[in-house]
PDB file of C-alpha atoms in Angstrom:
ATOM      1  CA  UNK A   1     -77.167 -85.118-161.162  1.00 53.00           C
ATOM      2  CA  UNK A   2     -79.657 -85.432-158.314  1.00 57.00           C
ATOM      3  CA  UNK A   3     -79.852 -82.325-156.160  1.00 59.00           C
ATOM      4  CA  UNK A   4     -79.176 -84.546-153.142  1.00 90.00           C
ATOM      5  CA  UNK A   5     -75.776 -85.683-154.421  1.00 97.00           C
ATOM      6  CA  UNK A   6     -72.587 -83.730-155.086  1.00 97.00           C
ATOM      7  CA  UNK A   7     -70.075 -84.939-157.650  1.00 98.00           C
ATOM      8  CA  UNK A   8     -66.712 -84.603-155.893  1.00 98.00           C
ATOM      9  CA  UNK A   9     -64.300 -86.512-158.126  1.00 98.00           C
ATOM     10  CA  UNK A  10     -65.347 -87.069-161.733  1.00 97.00           C
ATOM     11  CA  UNK A  11     -63.034 -89.982-162.377  1.00 94.00           C
ATOM     12  CA  UNK A  12     -63.743 -93.346-163.966  1.00 97.00           C
ATOM     13  CA  UNK A  13     -62.326 -95.535-161.221  1.00 98.00           C
ATOM     14  CA  UNK A  14     -62.406 -99.177-162.266  1.00 98.00           C
ATOM     15  CA  UNK A  15     -63.357-100.247-158.747  1.00 98.00           C
ATOM     16  CA  UNK A  16     -63.516 -97.379-156.292  1.00 98.00           C
ATOM     17  CA  UNK A  17     -64.091 -98.610-152.740  1.00 98.00           C
ATOM     18  CA  UNK A  18     -63.096 -98.403-149.076  1.00 97.00           C
ATOM     19  CA  UNK A  19     -63.879 -94.738-148.248  1.00 98.00           C
ATOM     20  CA  UNK A  20     -62.403 -93.673-144.903  1.00 98.00           C
ATOM     21  CA  UNK A  21     -62.937 -90.278-143.268  1.00 98.00           C
ATOM     22  CA  UNK A  22     -59.854 -88.852-141.509  1.00 97.00           C
ATOM     23  CA  UNK A  23     -61.053 -86.058-139.180  1.00 95.00           C
ATOM     24  CA  UNK A  24     -57.595 -84.780-138.243  1.00 93.00           C
ATOM     25  CA  UNK A  25     -56.664 -84.344-141.916  1.00 96.00           C
ATOM     26  CA  UNK A  26     -60.130 -83.256-143.126  1.00 97.00           C
ATOM     27  CA  UNK A  27     -59.873 -85.721-145.993  1.00 98.00           C
ATOM     28  CA  UNK A  28     -61.314 -88.954-147.316  1.00 98.00           C
ATOM     29  CA  UNK A  29     -59.053 -91.804-148.328  1.00 98.00           C
ATOM     30  CA  UNK A  30     -60.424 -94.231-150.896  1.00 98.00           C
ATOM     31  CA  UNK A  31     -58.962 -96.833-153.234  1.00 98.00           C
ATOM     32  CA  UNK A  32     -59.291 -98.007-156.812  1.00 98.00           C
ATOM     33  CA  UNK A  33     -58.773-101.707-156.212  1.00 98.00           C
ATOM     34  CA  UNK A  34     -58.139-102.728-159.801  1.00 98.00           C
ATOM     35  CA  UNK A  35     -55.737 -99.875-160.608  1.00 98.00           C
ATOM     36  CA  UNK A  36     -53.941-100.256-157.233  1.00 98.00           C
ATOM     37  CA  UNK A  37     -54.491 -96.559-156.464  1.00 98.00           C
ATOM     38  CA  UNK A  38     -54.809 -94.709-153.176  1.00 98.00           C
ATOM     39  CA  UNK A  39     -56.891 -91.547-153.491  1.00 98.00           C
ATOM     40  CA  UNK A  40     -56.918 -88.676-151.011  1.00 98.00           C
ATOM     41  CA  UNK A  41     -59.872 -86.330-151.414  1.00 98.00           C
ATOM     42  CA  UNK A  42     -59.113 -83.070-149.602  1.00 98.00           C
ATOM     43  CA  UNK A  43     -62.382 -81.606-148.360  1.00 98.00           C
ATOM     44  CA  UNK A  44     -61.182 -77.981-148.161  1.00 97.00           C
ATOM     45  CA  UNK A  45     -59.690 -77.707-151.637  1.00 98.00           C
ATOM     46  CA  UNK A  46     -61.668 -80.371-153.453  1.00 98.00           C
ATOM     47  CA  UNK A  47     -58.434 -81.829-154.840  1.00 98.00           C
ATOM     48  CA  UNK A  48     -58.080 -85.586-155.289  1.00 98.00           C
ATOM     49  CA  UNK A  49     -54.499 -86.784-154.896  1.00 97.00           C
ATOM     50  CA  UNK A  50     -53.642 -90.148-156.494  1.00 98.00           C
ATOM     51  CA  UNK A  51     -50.797 -92.523-155.630  1.00 97.00           C
ATOM     52  CA  UNK A  52     -50.046 -95.904-157.197  1.00 97.00           C
ATOM     53  CA  UNK A  53     -49.547 -98.655-154.613  1.00 97.00           C
ATOM     54  CA  UNK A  54     -47.271-101.711-154.822  1.00 97.00           C
ATOM     55  CA  UNK A  55     -50.139-104.094-154.030  1.00 97.00           C
ATOM     56  CA  UNK A  56     -53.912-104.542-154.149  1.00 97.00           C
ATOM     57  CA  UNK A  57     -55.568-102.686-151.255  1.00 98.00           C
ATOM     58  CA  UNK A  58     -59.253-103.353-150.612  1.00 97.00           C
ATOM     59  CA  UNK A  59     -60.007-101.752-147.213  1.00 98.00           C
ATOM     60  CA  UNK A  60     -58.508 -99.105-144.939  1.00 98.00           C
ATOM     61  CA  UNK A  61     -58.518 -98.105-141.286  1.00 97.00           C
ATOM     62  CA  UNK A  62     -56.677 -95.416-139.364  1.00 96.00           C
ATOM     63  CA  UNK A  63     -53.936 -96.140-136.857  1.00 94.00           C
ATOM     64  CA  UNK A  64     -53.467 -94.303-133.572  1.00 90.00           C
ATOM     65  CA  UNK A  65     -50.517 -92.431-135.086  1.00 88.00           C
ATOM     66  CA  UNK A  66     -52.557 -91.139-138.013  1.00 85.00           C
ATOM     67  CA  UNK A  67     -51.185 -93.634-140.546  1.00 90.00           C
ATOM     68  CA  UNK A  68     -53.213 -96.388-142.224  1.00 97.00           C
ATOM     69  CA  UNK A  69     -53.664-100.114-141.793  1.00 97.00           C
ATOM     70  CA  UNK A  70     -54.934-101.955-144.855  1.00 98.00           C
ATOM     71  CA  UNK A  71     -56.396-105.211-146.056  1.00 98.00           C
ATOM     72  CA  UNK A  72     -53.930-105.834-148.864  1.00 97.00           C
ATOM     73  CA  UNK A  73     -53.291-108.729-151.241  1.00 95.00           C
ATOM     74  CA  UNK A  74     -53.563-111.839-149.027  1.00 94.00           C
ATOM     75  CA  UNK A  75     -53.147-110.279-145.603  1.00 96.00           C
ATOM     76  CA  UNK A  76     -52.791-107.100-143.600  1.00 97.00           C
ATOM     77  CA  UNK A  77     -50.232-104.334-144.097  1.00 97.00           C
ATOM     78  CA  UNK A  78     -49.373-100.875-142.815  1.00 96.00           C
ATOM     79  CA  UNK A  79     -49.838 -98.265-145.515  1.00 97.00           C
ATOM     80  CA  UNK A  80     -47.743 -95.095-145.545  1.00 94.00           C
ATOM     81  CA  UNK A  81     -49.453 -92.525-147.815  1.00 92.00           C
ATOM     82  CA  UNK A  82     -46.444 -90.204-147.841  1.00 88.00           C
ATOM     83  CA  UNK A  83     -44.399 -92.714-149.828  1.00 90.00           C
ATOM     84  CA  UNK A  84     -47.170 -95.000-151.136  1.00 93.00           C
ATOM     85  CA  UNK A  85     -45.570 -97.956-149.359  1.00 94.00           C
ATOM     86  CA  UNK A  86     -47.006-101.155-147.911  1.00 96.00           C
ATOM     87  CA  UNK A  87     -45.338-102.845-144.937  1.00 95.00           C
ATOM     88  CA  UNK A  88     -46.772-106.372-144.481  1.00 95.00           C
ATOM     89  CA  UNK A  89     -47.964-107.257-140.975  1.00 95.00           C
ATOM     90  CA  UNK A  90     -49.259-110.792-141.468  1.00 95.00           C
ATOM     91  CA  UNK A  91     -50.753-113.067-144.115  1.00 94.00           C
ATOM     92  CA  UNK A  92     -53.984-115.068-143.954  1.00 94.00           C
ATOM     93  CA  UNK A  93     -54.489-118.621-145.179  1.00 88.00           C
ATOM     94  CA  UNK A  94     -57.977-118.765-146.656  1.00 87.00           C
ATOM     95  CA  UNK A  95     -59.356-117.031-149.743  1.00 86.00           C
ATOM     96  CA  UNK A  96     -57.870-115.697-152.970  1.00 88.00           C
ATOM     97  CA  UNK A  97     -57.416-112.107-151.768  1.00 92.00           C
ATOM     98  CA  UNK A  98     -58.564-109.709-149.057  1.00 95.00           C
ATOM     99  CA  UNK A  99     -61.831-107.806-149.418  1.00 95.00           C
ATOM    100  CA  UNK A 100     -63.914-105.444-147.245  1.00 95.00           C
ATOM    101  CA  UNK A 101     -63.052-104.536-143.663  1.00 96.00           C
ATOM    102  CA  UNK A 102     -62.934-101.937-140.893  1.00 97.00           C
ATOM    103  CA  UNK A 103     -62.064-101.637-137.189  1.00 97.00           C
ATOM    104  CA  UNK A 104     -64.360-103.030-134.528  1.00 97.00           C
ATOM    105  CA  UNK A 105     -65.332-100.849-131.517  1.00 96.00           C
ATOM    106  CA  UNK A 106     -62.199-101.966-129.619  1.00 95.00           C
ATOM    107  CA  UNK A 107     -59.850-101.041-132.470  1.00 95.00           C
ATOM    108  CA  UNK A 108     -59.214-104.490-133.906  1.00 96.00           C
ATOM    109  CA  UNK A 109     -59.060-104.484-137.701  1.00 97.00           C
ATOM    110  CA  UNK A 110     -61.529-107.023-139.071  1.00 97.00           C
ATOM    111  CA  UNK A 111     -61.547-107.964-142.775  1.00 97.00           C
ATOM    112  CA  UNK A 112     -62.735-110.814-144.924  1.00 94.00           C
ATOM    113  CA  UNK A 113     -61.331-112.665-147.890  1.00 93.00           C
ATOM    114  CA  UNK A 114     -62.788-113.188-151.347  1.00 88.00           C
ATOM    115  CA  UNK A 115     -62.807-116.479-153.212  1.00 83.00           C
ATOM    116  CA  UNK A 116     -63.259-116.528-156.978  1.00 79.00           C
ATOM    117  CA  UNK A 117     -64.872-119.963-156.794  1.00 72.00           C
ATOM    118  CA  UNK A 118     -67.706-118.643-154.576  1.00 60.00           C
ATOM    119  CA  UNK A 119     -66.991-121.610-152.312  1.00 57.00           C
ATOM    120  CA  UNK A 120     -67.749-120.518-148.768  1.00 51.00           C
ATOM    121  CA  UNK A 121     -65.358-123.080-147.356  1.00 60.00           C
ATOM    122  CA  UNK A 122     -62.449-121.191-148.924  1.00 72.00           C
ATOM    123  CA  UNK A 123     -63.131-117.749-147.445  1.00 85.00           C
ATOM    124  CA  UNK A 124     -62.922-116.394-143.911  1.00 93.00           C
ATOM    125  CA  UNK A 125     -63.416-113.266-141.832  1.00 95.00           C
ATOM    126  CA  UNK A 126     -60.230-112.472-139.896  1.00 96.00           C
ATOM    127  CA  UNK A 127     -59.470-110.182-136.988  1.00 96.00           C
ATOM    128  CA  UNK A 128     -56.103-108.453-136.653  1.00 94.00           C
ATOM    129  CA  UNK A 129     -55.670-107.969-132.917  1.00 84.00           C
ATOM    130  CA  UNK A 130     -52.440-106.068-132.433  1.00 79.00           C
ATOM    131  CA  UNK A 131     -50.236-107.963-134.882  1.00 81.00           C
ATOM    132  CA  UNK A 132     -51.831-111.383-134.495  1.00 88.00           C
ATOM    133  CA  UNK A 133     -54.483-112.707-136.864  1.00 93.00           C
ATOM    134  CA  UNK A 134     -57.181-115.269-136.192  1.00 94.00           C
ATOM    135  CA  UNK A 135     -60.414-116.292-137.928  1.00 94.00           C
ATOM    136  CA  UNK A 136     -63.748-115.300-136.420  1.00 94.00           C
ATOM    137  CA  UNK A 137     -66.262-116.280-139.141  1.00 92.00           C
ATOM    138  CA  UNK A 138     -65.960-118.944-141.839  1.00 86.00           C
ATOM    139  CA  UNK A 139     -68.031-119.015-144.980  1.00 77.00           C
ATOM    140  CA  UNK A 140     -68.843-115.635-146.547  1.00 76.00           C
ATOM    141  CA  UNK A 141     -67.867-116.015-150.206  1.00 70.00           C
ATOM    142  CA  UNK A 142     -67.541-112.271-150.775  1.00 78.00           C
ATOM    143  CA  UNK A 143     -67.518-110.273-147.524  1.00 85.00           C
ATOM    144  CA  UNK A 144     -67.757-106.771-148.967  1.00 91.00           C
ATOM    145  CA  UNK A 145     -68.647-104.719-145.908  1.00 94.00           C
ATOM    146  CA  UNK A 146     -68.658-104.736-142.115  1.00 97.00           C
ATOM    147  CA  UNK A 147     -70.246-102.492-139.509  1.00 97.00           C
ATOM    148  CA  UNK A 148     -71.243-102.532-135.847  1.00 98.00           C
ATOM    149  CA  UNK A 149     -74.249-101.207-133.965  1.00 98.00           C
ATOM    150  CA  UNK A 150     -73.626 -98.129-131.765  1.00 96.00           C
ATOM    151  CA  UNK A 151     -73.362-100.312-128.638  1.00 96.00           C
ATOM    152  CA  UNK A 152     -70.985-102.738-130.401  1.00 97.00           C
ATOM    153  CA  UNK A 153     -73.112-105.786-129.661  1.00 97.00           C
ATOM    154  CA  UNK A 154     -74.284-106.411-133.219  1.00 98.00           C
ATOM    155  CA  UNK A 155     -71.987-107.019-136.188  1.00 98.00           C
ATOM    156  CA  UNK A 156     -73.340-106.673-139.708  1.00 98.00           C
ATOM    157  CA  UNK A 157     -71.546-108.530-142.503  1.00 97.00           C
ATOM    158  CA  UNK A 158     -72.383-108.067-146.181  1.00 96.00           C
ATOM    159  CA  UNK A 159     -71.995-111.131-148.409  1.00 93.00           C
ATOM    160  CA  UNK A 160     -72.316-109.760-151.924  1.00 92.00           C
ATOM    161  CA  UNK A 161     -72.256-113.197-153.562  1.00 88.00           C
ATOM    162  CA  UNK A 162     -75.379-114.297-151.672  1.00 91.00           C
ATOM    163  CA  UNK A 163     -77.048-110.832-151.698  1.00 94.00           C
ATOM    164  CA  UNK A 164     -77.259-111.240-147.926  1.00 96.00           C
ATOM    165  CA  UNK A 165     -76.571-109.080-144.888  1.00 97.00           C
ATOM    166  CA  UNK A 166     -75.707-111.315-141.949  1.00 97.00           C
ATOM    167  CA  UNK A 167     -76.188-110.348-138.324  1.00 97.00           C
ATOM    168  CA  UNK A 168     -73.983-111.667-135.504  1.00 97.00           C
ATOM    169  CA  UNK A 169     -73.982-111.210-131.775  1.00 98.00           C
ATOM    170  CA  UNK A 170     -70.607-109.619-131.083  1.00 98.00           C
ATOM    171  CA  UNK A 171     -68.467-109.884-127.960  1.00 97.00           C
ATOM    172  CA  UNK A 172     -66.354-106.718-128.087  1.00 96.00           C
ATOM    173  CA  UNK A 173     -64.086-107.767-125.211  1.00 95.00           C
ATOM    174  CA  UNK A 174     -62.993-111.005-126.887  1.00 95.00           C
ATOM    175  CA  UNK A 175     -63.680-110.190-130.572  1.00 95.00           C
ATOM    176  CA  UNK A 176     -66.001-113.135-131.015  1.00 96.00           C
ATOM    177  CA  UNK A 177     -68.942-113.274-133.429  1.00 96.00           C
ATOM    178  CA  UNK A 178     -71.722-115.717-132.544  1.00 96.00           C
ATOM    179  CA  UNK A 179     -75.179-116.789-133.669  1.00 95.00           C
ATOM    180  CA  UNK A 180     -74.871-115.694-137.272  1.00 94.00           C
ATOM    181  CA  UNK A 181     -78.209-115.413-139.049  1.00 95.00           C
ATOM    182  CA  UNK A 182     -79.602-113.889-142.225  1.00 96.00           C
ATOM    183  CA  UNK A 183     -80.763-110.398-141.373  1.00 97.00           C
ATOM    184  CA  UNK A 184     -81.686-109.092-144.842  1.00 97.00           C
ATOM    185  CA  UNK A 185     -81.740-110.972-148.153  1.00 97.00           C
ATOM    186  CA  UNK A 186     -81.853-108.586-151.115  1.00 97.00           C
ATOM    187  CA  UNK A 187     -83.754-109.331-154.294  1.00 96.00           C
ATOM    188  CA  UNK A 188     -82.132-109.190-157.716  1.00 96.00           C
ATOM    189  CA  UNK A 189     -84.146-106.069-158.555  1.00 97.00           C
ATOM    190  CA  UNK A 190     -82.694-104.291-155.503  1.00 98.00           C
ATOM    191  CA  UNK A 191     -79.099-104.987-156.527  1.00 97.00           C
ATOM    192  CA  UNK A 192     -76.117-106.533-154.809  1.00 97.00           C
ATOM    193  CA  UNK A 193     -75.319-105.158-151.328  1.00 97.00           C
ATOM    194  CA  UNK A 194     -71.726-103.984-150.946  1.00 96.00           C
ATOM    195  CA  UNK A 195     -70.748-101.010-148.768  1.00 96.00           C
ATOM    196  CA  UNK A 196     -72.320-100.566-145.343  1.00 98.00           C
ATOM    197  CA  UNK A 197     -72.351 -97.913-142.604  1.00 98.00           C
ATOM    198  CA  UNK A 198     -74.301 -97.541-139.361  1.00 98.00           C
ATOM    199  CA  UNK A 199     -75.540 -94.172-138.126  1.00 98.00           C
ATOM    200  CA  UNK A 200     -75.658 -92.926-134.544  1.00 96.00           C
ATOM    201  CA  UNK A 201     -79.288 -94.041-134.216  1.00 96.00           C
ATOM    202  CA  UNK A 202     -78.521 -97.608-135.260  1.00 97.00           C
ATOM    203  CA  UNK A 203     -79.817 -97.257-138.814  1.00 98.00           C
ATOM    204  CA  UNK A 204     -77.960 -99.430-141.318  1.00 98.00           C
ATOM    205  CA  UNK A 205     -77.061 -97.840-144.682  1.00 98.00           C
ATOM    206  CA  UNK A 206     -76.185-100.142-147.587  1.00 98.00           C
ATOM    207  CA  UNK A 207     -74.909 -99.404-151.104  1.00 98.00           C
ATOM    208  CA  UNK A 208     -76.640-101.593-153.690  1.00 98.00           C
ATOM    209  CA  UNK A 209     -74.340-102.264-156.633  1.00 98.00           C
ATOM    210  CA  UNK A 210     -75.851-102.454-160.156  1.00 97.00           C
ATOM    211  CA  UNK A 211     -78.988-100.488-159.228  1.00 98.00           C
ATOM    212  CA  UNK A 212     -77.607 -97.354-157.527  1.00 97.00           C
ATOM    213  CA  UNK A 213     -80.014 -97.735-154.640  1.00 98.00           C
ATOM    214  CA  UNK A 214     -78.932 -96.703-151.141  1.00 98.00           C
ATOM    215  CA  UNK A 215     -80.984 -98.436-148.470  1.00 98.00           C
ATOM    216  CA  UNK A 216     -81.436 -97.519-144.836  1.00 98.00           C
ATOM    217  CA  UNK A 217     -82.701-100.337-142.648  1.00 98.00           C
ATOM    218  CA  UNK A 218     -84.005-100.002-139.124  1.00 97.00           C
ATOM    219  CA  UNK A 219     -82.492-102.100-136.368  1.00 92.00           C
ATOM    220  CA  UNK A 220     -85.216-104.692-136.914  1.00 94.00           C
ATOM    221  CA  UNK A 221     -84.308-105.133-140.580  1.00 96.00           C
ATOM    222  CA  UNK A 222     -87.195-103.139-142.052  1.00 97.00           C
ATOM    223  CA  UNK A 223     -86.358-101.073-145.152  1.00 98.00           C
ATOM    224  CA  UNK A 224     -87.120 -97.493-144.122  1.00 97.00           C
ATOM    225  CA  UNK A 225     -85.441 -95.314-146.778  1.00 96.00           C
ATOM    226  CA  UNK A 226     -84.426 -95.728-150.425  1.00 97.00           C
ATOM    227  CA  UNK A 227     -82.264 -93.127-152.200  1.00 97.00           C
ATOM    228  CA  UNK A 228     -80.990 -93.217-155.781  1.00 97.00           C
ATOM    229  CA  UNK A 229     -77.350 -92.396-156.481  1.00 97.00           C
ATOM    230  CA  UNK A 230     -76.253 -90.818-159.788  1.00 97.00           C
ATOM    231  CA  UNK A 231     -74.765 -94.142-160.968  1.00 98.00           C
ATOM    232  CA  UNK A 232     -75.876 -97.761-160.841  1.00 98.00           C
ATOM    233  CA  UNK A 233     -72.383 -98.865-159.825  1.00 98.00           C
ATOM    234  CA  UNK A 234     -72.062 -97.649-156.210  1.00 98.00           C
ATOM    235  CA  UNK A 235     -69.747 -99.680-153.983  1.00 98.00           C
ATOM    236  CA  UNK A 236     -68.762 -98.094-150.649  1.00 98.00           C
ATOM    237  CA  UNK A 237     -70.215 -95.769-147.996  1.00 97.00           C
ATOM    238  CA  UNK A 238     -68.658 -93.790-145.151  1.00 98.00           C
ATOM    239  CA  UNK A 239     -69.838 -91.017-142.859  1.00 98.00           C
ATOM    240  CA  UNK A 240     -67.630 -87.957-142.774  1.00 98.00           C
ATOM    241  CA  UNK A 241     -67.394 -84.204-142.489  1.00 97.00           C
ATOM    242  CA  UNK A 242     -66.737 -82.129-139.348  1.00 96.00           C
ATOM    243  CA  UNK A 243     -70.129 -83.094-137.893  1.00 97.00           C
ATOM    244  CA  UNK A 244     -70.154 -86.592-139.396  1.00 98.00           C
ATOM    245  CA  UNK A 245     -73.392 -85.685-141.157  1.00 98.00           C
ATOM    246  CA  UNK A 246     -72.107 -86.279-144.695  1.00 98.00           C
ATOM    247  CA  UNK A 247     -72.007 -89.577-146.559  1.00 98.00           C
ATOM    248  CA  UNK A 248     -69.211 -90.299-149.031  1.00 98.00           C
ATOM    249  CA  UNK A 249     -69.982 -92.807-151.789  1.00 98.00           C
ATOM    250  CA  UNK A 250     -67.537 -94.626-154.066  1.00 98.00           C
ATOM    251  CA  UNK A 251     -68.399 -96.331-157.345  1.00 98.00           C
ATOM    252  CA  UNK A 252     -66.975 -98.474-160.143  1.00 98.00           C
ATOM    253  CA  UNK A 253     -66.997 -98.849-163.924  1.00 98.00           C
ATOM    254  CA  UNK A 254     -65.180-102.160-164.475  1.00 98.00           C
ATOM    255  CA  UNK A 255     -66.821-104.275-167.158  1.00 97.00           C
ATOM    256  CA  UNK A 256     -68.306-101.282-168.983  1.00 98.00           C
ATOM    257  CA  UNK A 257     -67.616-100.717-172.654  1.00 97.00           C
ATOM    258  CA  UNK A 258     -67.900 -97.263-174.244  1.00 96.00           C
ATOM    259  CA  UNK A 259     -71.622 -97.601-174.867  1.00 97.00           C
ATOM    260  CA  UNK A 260     -72.383 -98.670-171.297  1.00 97.00           C
ATOM    261  CA  UNK A 261     -70.256 -95.862-169.897  1.00 97.00           C
ATOM    262  CA  UNK A 262     -72.078 -93.342-172.075  1.00 97.00           C
ATOM    263  CA  UNK A 263     -75.327 -94.539-170.513  1.00 97.00           C
ATOM    264  CA  UNK A 264     -73.929 -94.362-166.946  1.00 98.00           C
ATOM    265  CA  UNK A 265     -71.377 -91.517-167.195  1.00 98.00           C
ATOM    266  CA  UNK A 266     -70.742 -91.057-163.463  1.00 98.00           C
ATOM    267  CA  UNK A 267     -69.712 -94.674-162.871  1.00 98.00           C
ATOM    268  CA  UNK A 268     -66.375 -94.638-161.043  1.00 98.00           C
ATOM    269  CA  UNK A 269     -66.858 -91.203-159.462  1.00 98.00           C
ATOM    270  CA  UNK A 270     -66.803 -90.131-155.804  1.00 98.00           C
ATOM    271  CA  UNK A 271     -69.976 -88.507-154.430  1.00 98.00           C
ATOM    272  CA  UNK A 272     -71.275 -86.900-151.264  1.00 98.00           C
ATOM    273  CA  UNK A 273     -74.764 -86.393-149.877  1.00 97.00           C
ATOM    274  CA  UNK A 274     -76.349 -85.483-146.548  1.00 97.00           C
ATOM    275  CA  UNK A 275     -78.373 -88.416-145.225  1.00 96.00           C
ATOM    276  CA  UNK A 276     -80.171 -86.445-142.491  1.00 96.00           C
ATOM    277  CA  UNK A 277     -78.426 -88.314-139.708  1.00 97.00           C
ATOM    278  CA  UNK A 278     -74.881 -88.540-138.396  1.00 97.00           C
ATOM    279  CA  UNK A 279     -72.387 -91.353-138.062  1.00 97.00           C
ATOM    280  CA  UNK A 280     -69.417 -92.228-135.905  1.00 91.00           C
ATOM    281  CA  UNK A 281     -65.679 -92.278-136.542  1.00 86.00           C
ATOM    282  CA  UNK A 282     -64.399 -95.886-136.447  1.00 87.00           C
ATOM    283  CA  UNK A 283     -61.996 -96.656-133.629  1.00 92.00           C
ATOM    284  CA  UNK A 284     -58.329 -96.533-134.718  1.00 94.00           C
ATOM    285  CA  UNK A 285     -56.407 -99.763-135.030  1.00 94.00           C
ATOM    286  CA  UNK A 286     -55.031-100.934-131.688  1.00 90.00           C
ATOM    287  CA  UNK A 287     -51.690-102.071-133.126  1.00 88.00           C
ATOM    288  CA  UNK A 288     -48.483-100.084-133.183  1.00 71.00           C
TER     289      UNK A 288
END
């Protein structure tokens, strides 16, 4: 184990993802997508509470009341951790299931869909504004992560299928994404970009699946920092901790047989490290 990383939950999650820091509860929520599990890592005790959900949840955001809103199955749903229940809000029409998402600076929950065919015409990025859903970007075949610059004017979208991080001009007032362009295209040797988080200085942190690399890009797209996680299979990133100076990292082990798991024993675990910079708490969902 690298001295820079702490092993928090030594669990072989099939597809751990969607870490979300909850400052009022001093905990991190995260999901195992393939096992339909909601995990609650309690920072004070180090305990990881597990609940089985009635549907597939791929991304989480907090509500103003301290509950959760989720990208779930083929739409959006309220998630009540106390009883592991999903209350559907609305369905979407494009894609085979929901994938990565988070709240924009105004508190609208934005999440994309995944299409198994990798056909960009069958997947869409949707915004849940209150309880109404509308598309804002068509085409990403596997939108695995979203983040905004500190001023909210730039939206970063990770398309894992194309190994590409897209950059859009973002209108926070109207939740409109314009002028999409390739910002970073990752090589095969770097891995597949998945989770993404932006620090208070505008640096963009990206989890590279299959290599265990964690990249930090400057606002201009230059690769400034490379860290190596304890597993090749990292998936999600989120700032957390009382000072927001900790980074929580999820990972996966789906597709591994016993031999592969023996060679990558921390695949599926939850980790923490201190990146040397701080992040921001995402705005809570603006719905009821």
